Amino acid sequence: MILTTGGAGFIGSNFVLDWLAGSDEPVLNLDKLTYAGNLENLASLCADPRHVFVQGDIGDAAQVARLLAKHRPRAVVNFAAESHVDRSIHGPEDFIQTNIVGTYRLLESVRDYWSGLAAVEKSAFRFLHVSTDEVYGSLGRIDPPFSEANRYEPNSPYSASKAASDHLVRAWHRTYGLPALTTNCSNNYGPFHFPEKLIPLCIHNALAGKPLPIYGDGQQRRDWLYVGDHCSAIRRVLEAGQVGEVYNVGGGSEKANLEVVTTLCDMLDALNPRADGRSYREQIAFVADRPGHDRRYAIDAGKLERELGWKPVETFESGIRKTVCWYLDNQDWVRNVTSGAYRDWVGRQYGAQGGD
Ligand code: NAD
Ligand code: TYD
């Protein structure tokens, strides 16, 4: 079996669902169930013996050691993290604890388990660390996209904590020989995305008749990747990646935030028109910018394509259509995750400027 951490979050739950749709190899899923972890994402697996869920913290060395000894996974895929830049600005502590200290403790628990494996199992074992393109900092307007050789220049508490975790993974490979790999991926979107990030927040607010908050001038650029394509990249790296290597993952779909939001509005106008016949674009509201806001991310995923033959299947247009349709069809999911805690966050972040 494989062990996923953070497999009840956005990307992790998509990964677990995709994995079990394509393989009978069981998944042990360790997740702390923070505000971002949601077992409802995995409801279709509730009677499936191939999915074993355990609530717990990657930083709890005793629990992780027990789980490793009992289930003897052949690989660990580490999704567990605090992942929202704005939350990291308001309160970095959880990011330091999970993304840095938690990753360190997980690496130590896994190293201990891996050291005790027989030679064949030991060389086949893999630790795949799921990371972000944000560790490379911000690109200028005409800079080439980030390659694996770019310097690390993180600018937010979130990206700094992920950068630190990447360095730990690298060191655990170089120093102790742990067969680790790292993927640095661009912005994902798709089903089960918590409505605090740009795309699900704007779909949610549009349908609720609320403002669609655009930070600053809305000209910050991100490289968007449909989550299913990220999952296929992780599977491919796990299967055929070279240990010790880093692979950038991206969609080749660089867009300005304002363009993303107007695309969402136009799609909603077509699929779910407003009762008053006006466009959702009228709900767009420019709000104060994010401090230290990175201007541009773009990924060169050429290494992953050349060496492992991976390419995304979805274009931005096909992926965003699937995503909007999923949110329209799953309003109950959105209602359930927009709990009290979430509403408190929106109140703090957007104040009188909009949001819930
Ligand atoms: P998410 O916030 O939706 O989910 C994170 C999950 O980790 C949640 O289920 C949460 O309960 C769990 N978790 C948090 N702290 C934990 C701990 N200490 N122990 C165990 N579980 C814990 O995040 P996501 O968007 O699914 O991101 C998953 C990973 O992918 C993260 O490492 C993130 O940095 C990385 N990533 C995300 C994106 C993106 O666009 N969302 C892009 C590139 C990389
Ligand atoms: P986000 O989805 O938080 O991802 P990240 O910060 O990891 O890239 O934000 C994507 C972009 O959208 C980023 O440039 C910030 C911007 N943004 C807004 O303009 N308004 C919002 O309400 C949010 C949440 C993000």
mmCIF file with all atom_site columns, C-alpha atoms in Angstrom, residues 64-65 68-69 72-76 106-127 171-180 243:
data_model
loop_
_atom_site.group_PDB
_atom_site.id
_atom_site.type_symbol
_atom_site.label_atom_id
_atom_site.label_alt_id
_atom_site.label_comp_id
_atom_site.label_asym_id
_atom_site.label_entity_id
_atom_site.label_seq_id
_atom_site.pdbx_PDB_ins_code
_atom_site.Cartn_x
_atom_site.Cartn_y
_atom_site.Cartn_z
_atom_site.occupancy
_atom_site.B_iso_or_equiv
_atom_site.pdbx_formal_charge
_atom_site.auth_seq_id
_atom_site.auth_comp_id
_atom_site.auth_asym_id
_atom_site.auth_atom_id
_atom_site.pdbx_PDB_model_num
ATOM 1  C CA . VAL A 1 64  ? 3.373  7.868  12.412 1.00 0.00 ? 64  VAL A CA 1
ATOM 2  C CA . ALA A 1 65  ? 5.861  5.192  13.574 1.00 0.00 ? 65  ALA A CA 1
ATOM 3  C CA . LEU A 1 68  ? 4.325  2.677  9.306  1.00 0.00 ? 68  LEU A CA 1
ATOM 4  C CA . ALA A 1 69  ? 5.137  -0.457 11.325 1.00 0.00 ? 69  ALA A CA 1
ATOM 5  C CA . ARG A 1 72  ? 4.285  -1.185 5.859  1.00 0.00 ? 72  ARG A CA 1
ATOM 6  C CA . PRO A 1 73  ? 3.705  1.172  2.907  1.00 0.00 ? 73  PRO A CA 1
ATOM 7  C CA . ARG A 1 74  ? 6.012  1.030  -0.111 1.00 0.00 ? 74  ARG A CA 1
ATOM 8  C CA . ALA A 1 75  ? 5.732  4.784  -0.625 1.00 0.00 ? 75  ALA A CA 1
ATOM 9  C CA . VAL A 1 76  ? 4.711  8.000  1.128  1.00 0.00 ? 76  VAL A CA 1
ATOM 10 C CA . LEU A 1 106 ? 7.670  12.913 9.102  1.00 0.00 ? 106 LEU A CA 1
ATOM 11 C CA . LEU A 1 107 ? 11.048 12.576 7.366  1.00 0.00 ? 107 LEU A CA 1
ATOM 12 C CA . GLU A 1 108 ? 12.584 11.240 10.570 1.00 0.00 ? 108 GLU A CA 1
ATOM 13 C CA . SER A 1 109 ? 9.769  8.731  11.153 1.00 0.00 ? 109 SER A CA 1
ATOM 14 C CA . VAL A 1 110 ? 9.965  7.570  7.553  1.00 0.00 ? 110 VAL A CA 1
ATOM 15 C CA . ARG A 1 111 ? 13.772 7.363  7.651  1.00 0.00 ? 111 ARG A CA 1
ATOM 16 C CA . ASP A 1 112 ? 13.605 5.171  10.729 1.00 0.00 ? 112 ASP A CA 1
ATOM 17 C CA . TYR A 1 113 ? 11.064 2.839  9.081  1.00 0.00 ? 113 TYR A CA 1
ATOM 18 C CA . TRP A 1 114 ? 12.902 2.816  5.737  1.00 0.00 ? 114 TRP A CA 1
ATOM 19 C CA . SER A 1 115 ? 16.268 2.018  7.412  1.00 0.00 ? 115 SER A CA 1
ATOM 20 C CA . GLY A 1 116 ? 14.784 -1.179 8.807  1.00 0.00 ? 116 GLY A CA 1
ATOM 21 C CA . LEU A 1 117 ? 13.449 -2.491 5.488  1.00 0.00 ? 117 LEU A CA 1
ATOM 22 C CA . ALA A 1 118 ? 15.026 -5.444 3.695  1.00 0.00 ? 118 ALA A CA 1
ATOM 23 C CA . ALA A 1 119 ? 17.359 -4.472 0.817  1.00 0.00 ? 119 ALA A CA 1
ATOM 24 C CA . VAL A 1 120 ? 14.862 -4.965 -2.027 1.00 0.00 ? 120 VAL A CA 1
ATOM 25 C CA . GLU A 1 121 ? 12.029 -3.079 -0.297 1.00 0.00 ? 121 GLU A CA 1
ATOM 26 C CA . LYS A 1 122 ? 14.481 -0.416 0.783  1.00 0.00 ? 122 LYS A CA 1
ATOM 27 C CA . SER A 1 123 ? 15.654 0.396  -2.713 1.00 0.00 ? 123 SER A CA 1
ATOM 28 C CA . ALA A 1 124 ? 12.092 0.348  -4.116 1.00 0.00 ? 124 ALA A CA 1
ATOM 29 C CA . PHE A 1 125 ? 10.758 2.686  -1.391 1.00 0.00 ? 125 PHE A CA 1
ATOM 30 C CA . ARG A 1 126 ? 9.825  6.257  -2.350 1.00 0.00 ? 126 ARG A CA 1
ATOM 31 C CA . PHE A 1 127 ? 9.063  9.469  -0.424 1.00 0.00 ? 127 PHE A CA 1
ATOM 32 C CA . ALA A 1 171 ? 19.009 17.029 2.711  1.00 0.00 ? 171 ALA A CA 1
ATOM 33 C CA . TRP A 1 172 ? 17.383 13.786 3.899  1.00 0.00 ? 172 TRP A CA 1
ATOM 34 C CA . HIS A 1 173 ? 18.108 12.329 0.468  1.00 0.00 ? 173 HIS A CA 1
ATOM 35 C CA . ARG A 1 174 ? 21.679 13.639 0.191  1.00 0.00 ? 174 ARG A CA 1
ATOM 36 C CA . THR A 1 175 ? 22.684 12.929 3.790  1.00 0.00 ? 175 THR A CA 1
ATOM 37 C CA . TYR A 1 176 ? 20.783 9.771  4.665  1.00 0.00 ? 176 TYR A CA 1
ATOM 38 C CA . GLY A 1 177 ? 20.045 8.353  1.220  1.00 0.00 ? 177 GLY A CA 1
ATOM 39 C CA . LEU A 1 178 ? 16.264 8.468  1.725  1.00 0.00 ? 178 LEU A CA 1
ATOM 40 C CA . PRO A 1 179 ? 14.799 7.816  -1.751 1.00 0.00 ? 179 PRO A CA 1
ATOM 41 C CA . ALA A 1 180 ? 12.954 11.105 -1.974 1.00 0.00 ? 180 ALA A CA 1
ATOM 42 C CA . VAL A 1 243 ? 15.296 9.584  -6.716 1.00 0.00 ? 243 VAL A CA 1
#
